[in-house]
Amino acid sequence: MNGASASAPGKFVILGEHAVVYGKPAVAVAINRRFYIRARRNDDFRINGESTDLRFNPHIRYIAGRNDMIPVSVHMDSKIPTGSGLGSSAALSVAFSAAMRVLCGRSMGREEIAKEAFEAECYCQGRGSPMDTSASANGGGVALNAPDAGGSHLWDIDRDGVSWSVSGIDVPPMTFVIGCTGIKAATGPLVERVRKYKDGNRFASDIVEEIGQVTLEGIDALRAGDAECLGRLMTKDHKLLSILGVSSNELNKMVNASLPHAYGAKLTGAGGGGCMVALTDQPDIVCEAISSRGGFPFVVKTGVEGVKASAKNE
Ligand code: PMV
């Protein structure tokens, strides 16, 4: 095979980010913003036409390394804002893993792709959970370590003594508005900050436990289609994440501006900037509220397909 193209969606987290790194439950949903990749065999590695030093592209480097380091020319185009908590790097890893599998004639199983992309994420950001890569590979909604979430068991992943059981779940029709602060924040240092706080402080590790509890209750509310209860728990989760130190003034302003018109709102993803999400049945008013605080809102579409790839000879 000479060429391949692939795409994979970004995601937002309804509940459980950061705590999921330590094996607590979480629920994330793929969104209608995708990362697109075209790859073809070449004499050297190129990204968007430019000869590239793979030290500066660790996701590409890691996944190429798992595919015999076959040199490829890669074209990338993404509709997912980077460094914004919407799983852009996970979608890149998932899409590139799928493209390389097509190129090398390897199995296209979503499980293998999710696992390879998770390893790439850990290689690049240090510690993490397989939440983003699982949501991106599978599409739809995924719940981790939530035995009562219903849905279908997808795969189990173990790393550094932590185990995650991942299921695909149905997300009832609910309206979520994402608000981007426009401020980029890398995931790795935020995860590391929470780890240090949690390891050195009993109070912080209790907060991580509490996020796990709130998430389990939220998953019950999601299954029951109870937007009021789910929203209340999202707002509570935002407060817990703020105590862990991963919110920001911009995120708090946008969350607070949304709340009078929403069932609940919280930061989503690693935080420190990036995005928040509100659950509402008044999306236009929430979008205005987010814009009035300097944010960039959009209504998200859920129920989207996971990774897709096909052979494309060039
Ligand atoms: O900000 P994102 O899209 O990289 O999401 C990070 C989610 C965390 O729970 C903070 C880390 C992880 O790997 O689960």
PDB file of N, CA and C and ligand atoms in Angstrom, residues 11 17-18 20-21 85-87 125 128-129 131-132 187 191 269-270, ligand 1:
ATOM      1  N   LYS A  11     -12.885  15.028  21.621  1.00  0.00           N
ATOM      2  CA  LYS A  11     -13.833  14.612  22.661  1.00  0.00           C
ATOM      3  C   LYS A  11     -13.999  15.731  23.695  1.00  0.00           C
ATOM      4  N   GLU A  17     -12.288  13.899  34.645  1.00  0.00           N
ATOM      5  CA  GLU A  17     -10.898  14.138  34.221  1.00  0.00           C
ATOM      6  C   GLU A  17     -10.001  14.284  35.446  1.00  0.00           C
ATOM      7  N   HIS A  18      -8.750  14.063  35.252  1.00  0.00           N
ATOM      8  CA  HIS A  18      -7.685  14.026  36.269  1.00  0.00           C
ATOM      9  C   HIS A  18      -7.834  12.826  37.205  1.00  0.00           C
ATOM     10  N   VAL A  20      -9.399  10.192  36.674  1.00  0.00           N
ATOM     11  CA  VAL A  20      -9.328   8.966  35.850  1.00  0.00           C
ATOM     12  C   VAL A  20      -7.883   8.486  35.678  1.00  0.00           C
ATOM     13  N   VAL A  21      -6.927   9.412  35.791  1.00  0.00           N
ATOM     14  CA  VAL A  21      -5.510   9.034  35.670  1.00  0.00           C
ATOM     15  C   VAL A  21      -5.152   8.009  36.766  1.00  0.00           C
ATOM     16  N   GLY A  85      -8.139  20.907  25.743  1.00  0.00           N
ATOM     17  CA  GLY A  85      -8.956  19.951  26.491  1.00  0.00           C
ATOM     18  C   GLY A  85      -9.940  19.190  25.631  1.00  0.00           C
ATOM     19  N   LEU A  86      -9.791  19.285  24.305  1.00  0.00           N
ATOM     20  CA  LEU A  86     -10.741  18.603  23.424  1.00  0.00           C
ATOM     21  C   LEU A  86     -10.106  17.388  22.734  1.00  0.00           C
ATOM     22  N   GLY A  87      -8.988  16.933  23.275  1.00  0.00           N
ATOM     23  CA  GLY A  87      -8.428  15.663  22.812  1.00  0.00           C
ATOM     24  C   GLY A  87      -7.772  15.732  21.444  1.00  0.00           C
ATOM     25  N   GLN A 125       3.239  12.867  26.913  1.00  0.00           N
ATOM     26  CA  GLN A 125       2.807  13.729  28.023  1.00  0.00           C
ATOM     27  C   GLN A 125       3.170  13.165  29.394  1.00  0.00           C
ATOM     28  N   GLY A 128      -0.987   9.519  32.127  1.00  0.00           N
ATOM     29  CA  GLY A 128      -2.300   9.868  31.560  1.00  0.00           C
ATOM     30  C   GLY A 128      -3.239   8.691  31.671  1.00  0.00           C
ATOM     31  N   SER A 129      -4.424   8.863  31.147  1.00  0.00           N
ATOM     32  CA  SER A 129      -5.402   7.765  31.117  1.00  0.00           C
ATOM     33  C   SER A 129      -5.757   7.471  29.656  1.00  0.00           C
ATOM     34  N   MET A 131      -8.604   7.568  28.395  1.00  0.00           N
ATOM     35  CA  MET A 131      -9.941   8.123  28.131  1.00  0.00           C
ATOM     36  C   MET A 131     -10.029   8.777  26.746  1.00  0.00           C
ATOM     37  N   ASP A 132      -9.103   9.699  26.457  1.00  0.00           N
ATOM     38  CA  ASP A 132      -9.185  10.461  25.198  1.00  0.00           C
ATOM     39  C   ASP A 132      -9.022   9.554  23.982  1.00  0.00           C
ATOM     40  N   THR A 187      -1.311  19.369  28.568  1.00  0.00           N
ATOM     41  CA  THR A 187      -1.900  18.422  29.526  1.00  0.00           C
ATOM     42  C   THR A 187      -0.864  17.902  30.532  1.00  0.00           C
ATOM     43  N   VAL A 191      -1.363  17.471  34.637  1.00  0.00           N
ATOM     44  CA  VAL A 191      -1.494  16.138  35.256  1.00  0.00           C
ATOM     45  C   VAL A 191      -0.427  15.985  36.349  1.00  0.00           C
ATOM     46  N   GLY A 269     -11.522  18.541  30.220  1.00  0.00           N
ATOM     47  CA  GLY A 269     -10.143  18.226  29.828  1.00  0.00           C
ATOM     48  C   GLY A 269      -9.193  18.622  30.947  1.00  0.00           C
ATOM     49  N   ALA A 270      -7.952  18.894  30.562  1.00  0.00           N
ATOM     50  CA  ALA A 270      -6.924  19.120  31.576  1.00  0.00           C
ATOM     51  C   ALA A 270      -7.093  20.433  32.329  1.00  0.00           C
TER      52      ALA A 270
HETATM   53  O1  PMV B   1      -6.911  18.155  27.981  1.00  0.00           O
HETATM   54  P1  PMV B   1      -6.934  16.842  27.316  1.00  0.00           P
HETATM   55  O2  PMV B   1      -7.795  16.759  26.119  1.00  0.00           O
HETATM   56  O3  PMV B   1      -5.529  16.346  27.057  1.00  0.00           O
HETATM   57  O4  PMV B   1      -7.587  15.818  28.395  1.00  0.00           O
HETATM   58  C1  PMV B   1      -6.857  15.471  29.548  1.00  0.00           C
HETATM   59  C2  PMV B   1      -7.640  14.585  30.479  1.00  0.00           C
HETATM   60  C3  PMV B   1      -6.885  14.230  31.757  1.00  0.00           C
HETATM   61  O5  PMV B   1      -7.760  13.430  32.565  1.00  0.00           O
HETATM   62  C4  PMV B   1      -6.512  15.462  32.556  1.00  0.00           C
HETATM   63  C5  PMV B   1      -5.612  13.446  31.464  1.00  0.00           C
HETATM   64  C6  PMV B   1      -5.852  12.042  30.952  1.00  0.00           C
HETATM   65  O6  PMV B   1      -4.955  11.518  30.276  1.00  0.00           O
HETATM   66  O7  PMV B   1      -6.902  11.434  31.257  1.00  0.00           O
END
